[in-house]
Coordinates of C-alpha atoms and ligand atoms in Angstrom, one line a residue:
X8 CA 95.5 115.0 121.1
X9 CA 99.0 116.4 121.7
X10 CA 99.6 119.7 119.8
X11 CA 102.6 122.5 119.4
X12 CA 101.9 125.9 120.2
X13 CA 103.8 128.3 119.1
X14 CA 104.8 132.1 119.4
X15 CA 106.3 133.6 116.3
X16 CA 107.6 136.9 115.3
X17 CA 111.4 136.7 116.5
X18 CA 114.2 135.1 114.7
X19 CA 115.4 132.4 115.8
X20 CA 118.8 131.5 116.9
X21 CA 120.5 128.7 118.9
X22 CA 122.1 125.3 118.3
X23 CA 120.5 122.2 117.5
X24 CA 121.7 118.3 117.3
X25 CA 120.5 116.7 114.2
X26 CA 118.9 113.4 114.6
X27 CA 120.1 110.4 112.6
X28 CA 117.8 109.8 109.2
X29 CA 114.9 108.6 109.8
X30 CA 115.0 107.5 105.9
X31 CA 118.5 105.6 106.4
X32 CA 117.9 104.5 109.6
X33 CA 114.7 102.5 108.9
X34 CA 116.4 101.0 105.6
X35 CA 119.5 99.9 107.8
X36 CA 117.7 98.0 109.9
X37 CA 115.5 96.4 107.2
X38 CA 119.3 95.7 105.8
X39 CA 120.5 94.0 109.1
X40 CA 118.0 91.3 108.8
X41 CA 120.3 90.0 105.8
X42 CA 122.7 88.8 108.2
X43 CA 122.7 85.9 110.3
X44 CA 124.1 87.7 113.2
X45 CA 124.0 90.9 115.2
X46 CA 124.2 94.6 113.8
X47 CA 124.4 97.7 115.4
X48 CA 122.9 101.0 114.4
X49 CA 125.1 103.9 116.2
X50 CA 122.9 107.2 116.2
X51 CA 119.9 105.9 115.8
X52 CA 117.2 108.2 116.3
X53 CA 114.1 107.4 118.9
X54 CA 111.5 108.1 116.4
X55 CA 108.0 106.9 115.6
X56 CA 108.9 105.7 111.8
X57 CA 111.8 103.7 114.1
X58 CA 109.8 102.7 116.1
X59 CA 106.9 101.0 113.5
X60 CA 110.2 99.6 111.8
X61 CA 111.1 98.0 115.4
X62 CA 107.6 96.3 115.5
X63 CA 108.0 95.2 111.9
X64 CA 111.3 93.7 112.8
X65 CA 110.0 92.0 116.1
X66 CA 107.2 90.6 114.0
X67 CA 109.7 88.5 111.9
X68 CA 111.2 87.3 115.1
X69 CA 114.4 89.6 115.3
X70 CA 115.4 91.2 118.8
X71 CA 116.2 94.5 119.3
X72 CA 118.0 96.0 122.2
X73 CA 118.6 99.8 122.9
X74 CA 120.3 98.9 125.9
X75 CA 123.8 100.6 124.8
X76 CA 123.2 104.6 124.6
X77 CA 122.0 105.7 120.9
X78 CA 122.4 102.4 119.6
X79 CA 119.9 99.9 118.2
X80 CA 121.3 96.2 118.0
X81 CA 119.7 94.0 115.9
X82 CA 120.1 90.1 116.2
X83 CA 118.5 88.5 113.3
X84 CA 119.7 85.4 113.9
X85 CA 116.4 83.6 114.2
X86 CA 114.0 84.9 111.8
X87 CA 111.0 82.6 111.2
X88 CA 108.0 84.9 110.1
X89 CA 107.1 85.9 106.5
X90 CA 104.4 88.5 107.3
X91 CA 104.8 91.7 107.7
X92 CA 102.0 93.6 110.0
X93 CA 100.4 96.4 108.9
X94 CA 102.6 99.8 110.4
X95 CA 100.1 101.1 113.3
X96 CA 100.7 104.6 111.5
X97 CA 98.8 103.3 108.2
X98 CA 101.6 104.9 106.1
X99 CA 105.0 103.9 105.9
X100 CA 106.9 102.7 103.3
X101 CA 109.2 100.2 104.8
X102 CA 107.1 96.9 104.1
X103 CA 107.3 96.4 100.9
X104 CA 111.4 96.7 101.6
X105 CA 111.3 94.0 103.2
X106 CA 109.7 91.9 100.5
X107 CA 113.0 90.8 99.1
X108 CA 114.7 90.5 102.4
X109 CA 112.2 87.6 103.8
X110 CA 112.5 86.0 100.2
X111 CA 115.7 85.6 101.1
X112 CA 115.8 84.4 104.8
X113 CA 112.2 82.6 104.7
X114 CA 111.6 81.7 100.9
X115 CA 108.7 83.7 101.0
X116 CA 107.2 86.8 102.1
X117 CA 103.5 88.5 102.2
X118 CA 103.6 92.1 102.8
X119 CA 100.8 94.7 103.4
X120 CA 99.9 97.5 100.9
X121 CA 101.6 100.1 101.6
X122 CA 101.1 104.0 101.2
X123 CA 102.9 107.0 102.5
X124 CA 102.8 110.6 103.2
X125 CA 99.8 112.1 101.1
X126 CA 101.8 113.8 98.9
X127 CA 101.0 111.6 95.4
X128 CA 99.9 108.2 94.4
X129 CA 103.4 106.6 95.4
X130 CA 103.0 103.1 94.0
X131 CA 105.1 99.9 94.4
X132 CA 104.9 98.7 90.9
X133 CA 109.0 99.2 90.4
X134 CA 109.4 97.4 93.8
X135 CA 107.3 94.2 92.2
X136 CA 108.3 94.5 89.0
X137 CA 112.1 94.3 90.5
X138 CA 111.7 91.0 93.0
X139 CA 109.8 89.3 89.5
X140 CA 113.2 90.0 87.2
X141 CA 114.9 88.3 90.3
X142 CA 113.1 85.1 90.0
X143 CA 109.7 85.7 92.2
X144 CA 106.3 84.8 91.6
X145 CA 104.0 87.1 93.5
X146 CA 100.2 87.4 94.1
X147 CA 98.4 90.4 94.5
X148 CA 95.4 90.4 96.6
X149 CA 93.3 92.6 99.1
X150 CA 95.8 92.4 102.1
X151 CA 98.8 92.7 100.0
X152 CA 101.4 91.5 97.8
X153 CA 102.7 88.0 98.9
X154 CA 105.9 86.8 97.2
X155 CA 107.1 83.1 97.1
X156 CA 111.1 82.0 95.4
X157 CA 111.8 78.5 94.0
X158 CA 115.5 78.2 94.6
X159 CA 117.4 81.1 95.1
X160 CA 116.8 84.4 93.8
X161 CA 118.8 84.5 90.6
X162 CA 120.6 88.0 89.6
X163 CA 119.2 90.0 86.9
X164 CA 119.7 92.8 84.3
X165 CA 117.2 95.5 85.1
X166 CA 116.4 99.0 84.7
X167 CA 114.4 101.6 86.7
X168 CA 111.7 103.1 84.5
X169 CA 112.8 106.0 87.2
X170 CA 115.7 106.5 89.7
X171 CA 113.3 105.9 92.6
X172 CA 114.7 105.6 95.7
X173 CA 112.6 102.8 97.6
X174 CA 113.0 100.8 94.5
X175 CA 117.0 101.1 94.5
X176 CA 116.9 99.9 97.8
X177 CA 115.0 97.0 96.6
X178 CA 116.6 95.9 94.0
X179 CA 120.1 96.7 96.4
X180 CA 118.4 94.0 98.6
X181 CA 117.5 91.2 96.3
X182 CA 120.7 91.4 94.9
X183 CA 122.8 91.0 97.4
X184 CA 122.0 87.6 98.7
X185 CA 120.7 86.3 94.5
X186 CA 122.8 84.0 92.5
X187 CA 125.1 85.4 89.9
X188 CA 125.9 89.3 88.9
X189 CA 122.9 91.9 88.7
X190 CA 123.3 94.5 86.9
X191 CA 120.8 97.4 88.2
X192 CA 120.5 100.8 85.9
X193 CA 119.1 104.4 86.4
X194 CA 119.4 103.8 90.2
X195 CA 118.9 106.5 92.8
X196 CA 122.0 108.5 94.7
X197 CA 120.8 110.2 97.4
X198 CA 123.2 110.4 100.0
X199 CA 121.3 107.4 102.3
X200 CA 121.5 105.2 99.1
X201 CA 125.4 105.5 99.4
X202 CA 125.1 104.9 103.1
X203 CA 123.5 101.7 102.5
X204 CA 125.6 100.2 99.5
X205 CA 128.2 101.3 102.1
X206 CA 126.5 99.7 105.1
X207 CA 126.2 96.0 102.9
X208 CA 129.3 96.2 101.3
X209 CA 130.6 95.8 105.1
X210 CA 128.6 93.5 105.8
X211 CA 130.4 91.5 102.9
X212 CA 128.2 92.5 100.1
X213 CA 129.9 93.0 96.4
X214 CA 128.0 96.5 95.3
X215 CA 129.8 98.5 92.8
X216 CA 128.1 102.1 92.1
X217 CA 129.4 102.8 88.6
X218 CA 129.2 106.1 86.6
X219 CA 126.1 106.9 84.8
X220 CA 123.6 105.5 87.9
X221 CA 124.6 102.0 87.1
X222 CA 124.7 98.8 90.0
X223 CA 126.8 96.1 89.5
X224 CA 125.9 93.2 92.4
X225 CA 127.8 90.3 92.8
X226 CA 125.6 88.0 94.5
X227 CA 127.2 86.3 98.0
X228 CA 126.2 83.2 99.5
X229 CA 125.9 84.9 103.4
X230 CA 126.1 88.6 104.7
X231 CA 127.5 89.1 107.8
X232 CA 126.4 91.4 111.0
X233 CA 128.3 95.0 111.2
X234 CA 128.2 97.7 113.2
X235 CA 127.2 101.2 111.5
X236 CA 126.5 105.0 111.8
X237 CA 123.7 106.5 111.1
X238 CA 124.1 109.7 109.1
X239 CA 121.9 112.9 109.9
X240 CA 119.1 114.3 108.5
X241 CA 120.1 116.8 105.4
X242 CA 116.4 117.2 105.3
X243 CA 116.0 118.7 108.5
X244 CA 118.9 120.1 108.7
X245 CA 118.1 122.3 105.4
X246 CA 114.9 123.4 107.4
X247 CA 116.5 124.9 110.0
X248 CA 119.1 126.9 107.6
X249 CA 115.6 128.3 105.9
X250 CA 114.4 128.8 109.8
X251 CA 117.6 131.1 110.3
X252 CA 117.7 132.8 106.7
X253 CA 113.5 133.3 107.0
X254 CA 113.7 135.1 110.5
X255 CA 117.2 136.7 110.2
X256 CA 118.3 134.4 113.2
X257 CA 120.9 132.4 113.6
X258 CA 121.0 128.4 113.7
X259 CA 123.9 125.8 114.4
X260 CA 123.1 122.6 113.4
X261 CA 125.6 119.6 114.6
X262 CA 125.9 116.1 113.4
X263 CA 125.9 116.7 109.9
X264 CA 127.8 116.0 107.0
X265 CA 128.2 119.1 105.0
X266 CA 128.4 117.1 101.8
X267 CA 124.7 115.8 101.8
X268 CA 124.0 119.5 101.8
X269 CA 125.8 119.8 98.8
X270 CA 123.1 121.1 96.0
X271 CA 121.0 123.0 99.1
X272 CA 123.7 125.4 99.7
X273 CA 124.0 127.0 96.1
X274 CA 119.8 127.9 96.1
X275 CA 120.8 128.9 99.7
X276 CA 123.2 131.4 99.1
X277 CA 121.6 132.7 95.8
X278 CA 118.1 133.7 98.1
X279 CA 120.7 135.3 100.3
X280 CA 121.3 132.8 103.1
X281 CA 125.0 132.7 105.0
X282 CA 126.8 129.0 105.7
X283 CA 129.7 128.7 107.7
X284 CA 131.1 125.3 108.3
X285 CA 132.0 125.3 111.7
X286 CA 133.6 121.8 111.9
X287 CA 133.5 118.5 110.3
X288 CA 130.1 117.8 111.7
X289 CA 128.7 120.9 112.3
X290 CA 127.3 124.1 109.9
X291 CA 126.1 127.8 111.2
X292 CA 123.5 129.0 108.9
X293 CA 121.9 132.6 108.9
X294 CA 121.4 135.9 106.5
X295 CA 123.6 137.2 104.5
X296 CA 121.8 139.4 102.5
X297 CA 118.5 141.1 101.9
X298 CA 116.3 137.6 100.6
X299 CA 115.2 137.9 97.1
X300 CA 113.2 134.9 95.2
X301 CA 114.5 132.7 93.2
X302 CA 113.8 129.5 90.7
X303 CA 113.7 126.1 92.2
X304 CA 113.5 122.6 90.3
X305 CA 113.3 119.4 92.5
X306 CA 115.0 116.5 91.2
X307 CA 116.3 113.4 92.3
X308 CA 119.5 113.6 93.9
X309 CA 122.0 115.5 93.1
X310 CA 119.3 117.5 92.4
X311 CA 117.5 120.1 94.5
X312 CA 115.5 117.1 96.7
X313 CA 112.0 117.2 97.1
X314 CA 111.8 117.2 100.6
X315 CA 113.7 120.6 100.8
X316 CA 110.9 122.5 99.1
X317 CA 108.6 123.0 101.9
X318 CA 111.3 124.9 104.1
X319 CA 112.8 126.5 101.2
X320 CA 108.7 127.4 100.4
X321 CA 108.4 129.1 103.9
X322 CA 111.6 131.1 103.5
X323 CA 110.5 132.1 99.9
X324 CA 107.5 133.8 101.3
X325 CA 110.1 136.3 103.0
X326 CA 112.1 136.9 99.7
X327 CA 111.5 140.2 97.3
X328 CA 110.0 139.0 94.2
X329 CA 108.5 136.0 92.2
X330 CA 109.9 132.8 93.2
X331 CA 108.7 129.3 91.5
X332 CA 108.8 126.0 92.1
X333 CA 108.8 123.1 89.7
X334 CA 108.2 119.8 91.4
X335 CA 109.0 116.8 88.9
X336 CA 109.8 114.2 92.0
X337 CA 105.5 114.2 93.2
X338 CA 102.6 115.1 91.4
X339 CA 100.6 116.5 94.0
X340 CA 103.5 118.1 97.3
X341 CA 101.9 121.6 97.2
X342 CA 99.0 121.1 99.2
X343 CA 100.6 122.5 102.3
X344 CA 100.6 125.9 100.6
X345 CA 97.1 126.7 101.7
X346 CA 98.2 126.8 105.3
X347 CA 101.1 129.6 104.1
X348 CA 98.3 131.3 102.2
X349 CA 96.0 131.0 105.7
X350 CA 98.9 133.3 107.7
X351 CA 99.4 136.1 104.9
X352 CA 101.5 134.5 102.1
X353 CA 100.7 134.7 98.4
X354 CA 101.1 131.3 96.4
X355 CA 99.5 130.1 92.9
X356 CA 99.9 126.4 91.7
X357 CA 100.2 126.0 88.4
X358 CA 99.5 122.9 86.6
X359 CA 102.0 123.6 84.0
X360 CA 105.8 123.0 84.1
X361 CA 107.3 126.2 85.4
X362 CA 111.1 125.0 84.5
X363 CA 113.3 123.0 82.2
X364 CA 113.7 120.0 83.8
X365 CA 112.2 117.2 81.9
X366 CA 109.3 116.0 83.8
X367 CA 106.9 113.4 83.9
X368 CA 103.6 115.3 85.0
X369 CA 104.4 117.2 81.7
X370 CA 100.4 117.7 80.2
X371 CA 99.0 115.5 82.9
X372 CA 97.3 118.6 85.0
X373 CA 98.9 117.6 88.4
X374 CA 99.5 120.6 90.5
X375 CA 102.9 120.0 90.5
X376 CA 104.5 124.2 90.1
X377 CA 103.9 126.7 92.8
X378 CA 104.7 130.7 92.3
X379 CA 105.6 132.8 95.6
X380 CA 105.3 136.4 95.8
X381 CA 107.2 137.8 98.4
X382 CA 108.2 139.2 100.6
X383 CA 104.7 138.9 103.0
X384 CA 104.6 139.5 106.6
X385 CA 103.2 135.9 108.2
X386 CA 100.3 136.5 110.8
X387 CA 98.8 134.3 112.9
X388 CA 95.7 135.5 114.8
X389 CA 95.4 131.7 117.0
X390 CA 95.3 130.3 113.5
X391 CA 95.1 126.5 113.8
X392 CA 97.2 124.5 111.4
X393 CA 96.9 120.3 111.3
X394 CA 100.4 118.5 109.4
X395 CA 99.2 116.8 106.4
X396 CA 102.4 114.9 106.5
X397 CA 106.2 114.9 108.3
X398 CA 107.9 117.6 106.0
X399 CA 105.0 120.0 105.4
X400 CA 104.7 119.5 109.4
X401 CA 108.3 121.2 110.2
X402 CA 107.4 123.7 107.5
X403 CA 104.6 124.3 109.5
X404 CA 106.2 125.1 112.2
X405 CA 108.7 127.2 110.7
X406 CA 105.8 129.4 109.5
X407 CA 104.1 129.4 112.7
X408 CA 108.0 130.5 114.5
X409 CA 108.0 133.0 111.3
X410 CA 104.5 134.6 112.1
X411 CA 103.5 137.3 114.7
X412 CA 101.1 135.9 117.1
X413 CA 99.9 132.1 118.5
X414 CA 99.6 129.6 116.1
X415 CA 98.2 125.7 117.4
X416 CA 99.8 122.6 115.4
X417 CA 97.8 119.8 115.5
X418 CA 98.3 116.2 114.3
X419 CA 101.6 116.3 115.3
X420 CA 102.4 112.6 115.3
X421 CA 103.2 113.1 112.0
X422 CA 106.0 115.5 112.7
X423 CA 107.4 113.5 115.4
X424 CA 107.5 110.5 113.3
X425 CA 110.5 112.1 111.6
X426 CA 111.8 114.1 114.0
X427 CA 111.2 113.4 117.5
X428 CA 109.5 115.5 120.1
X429 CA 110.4 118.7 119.1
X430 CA 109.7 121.1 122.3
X431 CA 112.6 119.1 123.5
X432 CA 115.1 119.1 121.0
X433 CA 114.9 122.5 120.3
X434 CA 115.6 123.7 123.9
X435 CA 118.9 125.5 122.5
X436 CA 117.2 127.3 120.0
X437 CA 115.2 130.4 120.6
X438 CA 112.1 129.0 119.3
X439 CA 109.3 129.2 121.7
X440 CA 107.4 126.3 121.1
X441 CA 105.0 124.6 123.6
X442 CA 102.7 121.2 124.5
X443 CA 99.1 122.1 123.8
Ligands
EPU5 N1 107.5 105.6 92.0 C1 106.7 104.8 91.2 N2 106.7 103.5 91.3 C2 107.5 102.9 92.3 C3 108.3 103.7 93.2 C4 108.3 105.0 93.0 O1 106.1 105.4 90.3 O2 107.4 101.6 92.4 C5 107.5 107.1 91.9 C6 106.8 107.7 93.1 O3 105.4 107.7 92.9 C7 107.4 109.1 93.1 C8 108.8 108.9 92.5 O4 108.8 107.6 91.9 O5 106.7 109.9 92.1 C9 109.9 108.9 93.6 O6 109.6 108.0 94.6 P1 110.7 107.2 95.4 O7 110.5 105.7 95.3 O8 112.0 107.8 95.1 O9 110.3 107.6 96.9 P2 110.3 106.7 98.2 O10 111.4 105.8 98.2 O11 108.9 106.1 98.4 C10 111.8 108.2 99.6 C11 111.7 109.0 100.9 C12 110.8 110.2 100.7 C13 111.5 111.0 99.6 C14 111.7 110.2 98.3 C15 112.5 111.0 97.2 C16 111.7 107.2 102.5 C17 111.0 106.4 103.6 N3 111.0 108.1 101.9 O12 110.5 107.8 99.3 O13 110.8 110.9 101.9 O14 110.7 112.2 99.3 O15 112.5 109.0 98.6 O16 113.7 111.4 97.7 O17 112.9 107.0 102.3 C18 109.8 111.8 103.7 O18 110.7 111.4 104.4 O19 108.9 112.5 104.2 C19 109.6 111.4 102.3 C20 108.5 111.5 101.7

């Protein structure tokens, strides 16, 4: 099995590209199969999540082409199948997005249970619950959930028990094609959800994103093919600023919007990280100041995102002092920590609530708060560490970069199903990072 090996001890400096989101790109092309025509997805990234969406969409009887450089065109002109395969990878959470999608094109729709990273129990029940207030019937049985629609969908008033992101994006796509007005509230914001309201809205969608997380969706009768960038990941992105700030290096990433960084940069600068926007696209990110801990509460966004708390983890471990984390987005993310633990650092998880955030694991004795003692010197003595899923992986790899000595990566499928091969795309940086 393919593996990184890695040589750490030296901070690391260089430029990087960012690839396009894998968690926009995916939803944008489960979004172009709304259309009767052809979209195009400018930067999108190569990667294995891509990839299993790619076979998903095939499977439904769209064609792709990635004949023009970076860009995925999708002609879902002639969709015909209802079922969705089951994603080679066993995880992935893009089938049951495209539950409402085929309910629209096919009348019906049988999707595969679906999972994700191993990072909590990640059910669907929002999803379900969303495409029955639209007018579906749906089954449940051992190979899934299969959804049929008597007419056309019809809009509906619902709220989101919680602002979850996958469900937003359901509920975004069974109201864009249903009958009447929906109104949609306590819907997520991250940065890709505005990227997609933006995306359908040009393909002649009526979405309004009101104040106080609120949709408003005018149903259309027919959505029409566009062409569209793909923004870049702010989750990687953040891991290479704690990459530069944990080694006292110095990393340039391009193709990013400095915006969808917004809420990093404050925890950033307060642990003692440097930014510099360089350009519109394009941040410098490196030490500032002597690292000292600090108090972190994940959130949905404009909160401190979830999936920043694994690089921010790793650069903890090199700041002075006792620095906490409060998950309240998944009831069970610190399991990665034992791999810090493994090359010197010193971690606790706590199943109380270590912050003020409300939060639903609240007296449910989920292992959901993590305290970091710092700073620790990371050693790796050809320590072997296997990704237990895509953002623990680059974390991972930013303690292996951060520790003295060899460390071995394994199950790195898992990283690259975010982010690509990574001995390539990190030729400009000073990493030294190798096939296995
Ligand atoms: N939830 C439910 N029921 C549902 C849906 C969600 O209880 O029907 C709960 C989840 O169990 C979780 C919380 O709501 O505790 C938030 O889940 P959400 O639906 O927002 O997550 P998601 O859409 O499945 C996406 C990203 C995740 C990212 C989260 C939060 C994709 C493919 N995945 O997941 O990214 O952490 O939003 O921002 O977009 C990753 O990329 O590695 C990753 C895990």
């Amino acid at each position: 099995m393919p593996k990184y090996i890695i040589r750490g001890g030296r901070p690391v400096t260089g430029r990087i590209q960012s690839l396009g989101a894998k968690n926009f790109a995916t939803k944008a092309m489960v979004a172009a199969l709304l259309a009767d025509g052809t979209t195009r997805l400018i930067n999108a990234p190569r990667i294995g999540d891509v990839e299993i969406t790619c076979d998903m969409l095939e499977a439904s009887g769209a064609k792709l082409d990635w004949s023009m450089p970076s860009t995925l065109a999708i002609d879902a002109a002639n969709i015909r199948s209802a079922k969705v395969p089951v994603p080679d990878s066993g995880s992935n959470r893009i089938p049951i997005l495209l539950l409402g999608v085929l309910l629209h094109r096919l009348g019906e729709a049988h999707v595969p249970v679906v999972s994700g990273c191993n990072i909590g129990a990640r059910p669907v029940d929002f999803h379900l619950e969303a495409a029955k207030m639209f007018g579906a019937h749906i089954t449940v049985s051992d190979t899934g959930y299969h959804a049929v629609r008597k007419g056309r969908l019809k809009a509906c008033h619902y709220r989101l028990p919680y602002p979850s992101v996958g469900a937003t994006e359901s509920c975004l796509f069974l109201g864009v094609l249903a009958e009447g007005t929906s109104i949609i509230e306590n819907v997520a914001t991250e940065p890709e959800i505005i990227a997609l309201i933006t995306m359908l809205n040009a393909m002649g969608a009526r979405v309004q994103l009101m104040p106080n997380r609120e949709l408003i969706i005018q149903g259309v009768d027919r959505l029409y093919g566009t062409s569209f960038e793909v923004l870049g990941d702010r989750i990687e992105a953040a891991s290479w600023a704690a990459l530069a700030a944990a080694t006292d290096g110095d990393i340039t990433v391009e193709g990013i919007d400095p915006s969808t960084l917004i809420n990093f940069f404050g925890p950033f600068n307060a642990v003692g990280g440097g930014v510099e926007i360089e350009g519109a696209k394009s941040i410098r990110f490196f030490r500032r100041q002597p690292l000292k801990s600090t108090v972190i509460e994940t959130d949905v966004f404009p909160g401190f995102a979830t999936d920043w708390q694994q690089p921010f983890a790793v650069m903890l471990t090199q700041a002075s002092g006792a620095s906490i984390i409060h998950e309240t987005v998944y009831e069970r993310r610190f399991d990665y920590l034992a791999a810090l633990s493994a090359l010197g650092a010193r971690t606790q998880i706590e199943t109380h609530c270590l912050g003020s955030l409300e939060c639903r694991f609240r007296g449910h004795d989920f292992p959901h708060s993590a305290i970091i003692l710092g700073p620790t010197p990371l050693r790796s003595a050809g320590l072997t560490l296997d990704v237990p899923d895509l953002r623990a992986g680059l974390a991972y790899v930013m303690a292996a970069a951060l520790a003295e000595g060899e460390t071995t990566i394994t199950s790195i499928a898992r990283i690259e199903r975010g982010y690509g091969n990574l001995i390539e795309r990190t030729r400009g940086l000073s990493l030294a990072i190798g096939a296995g």
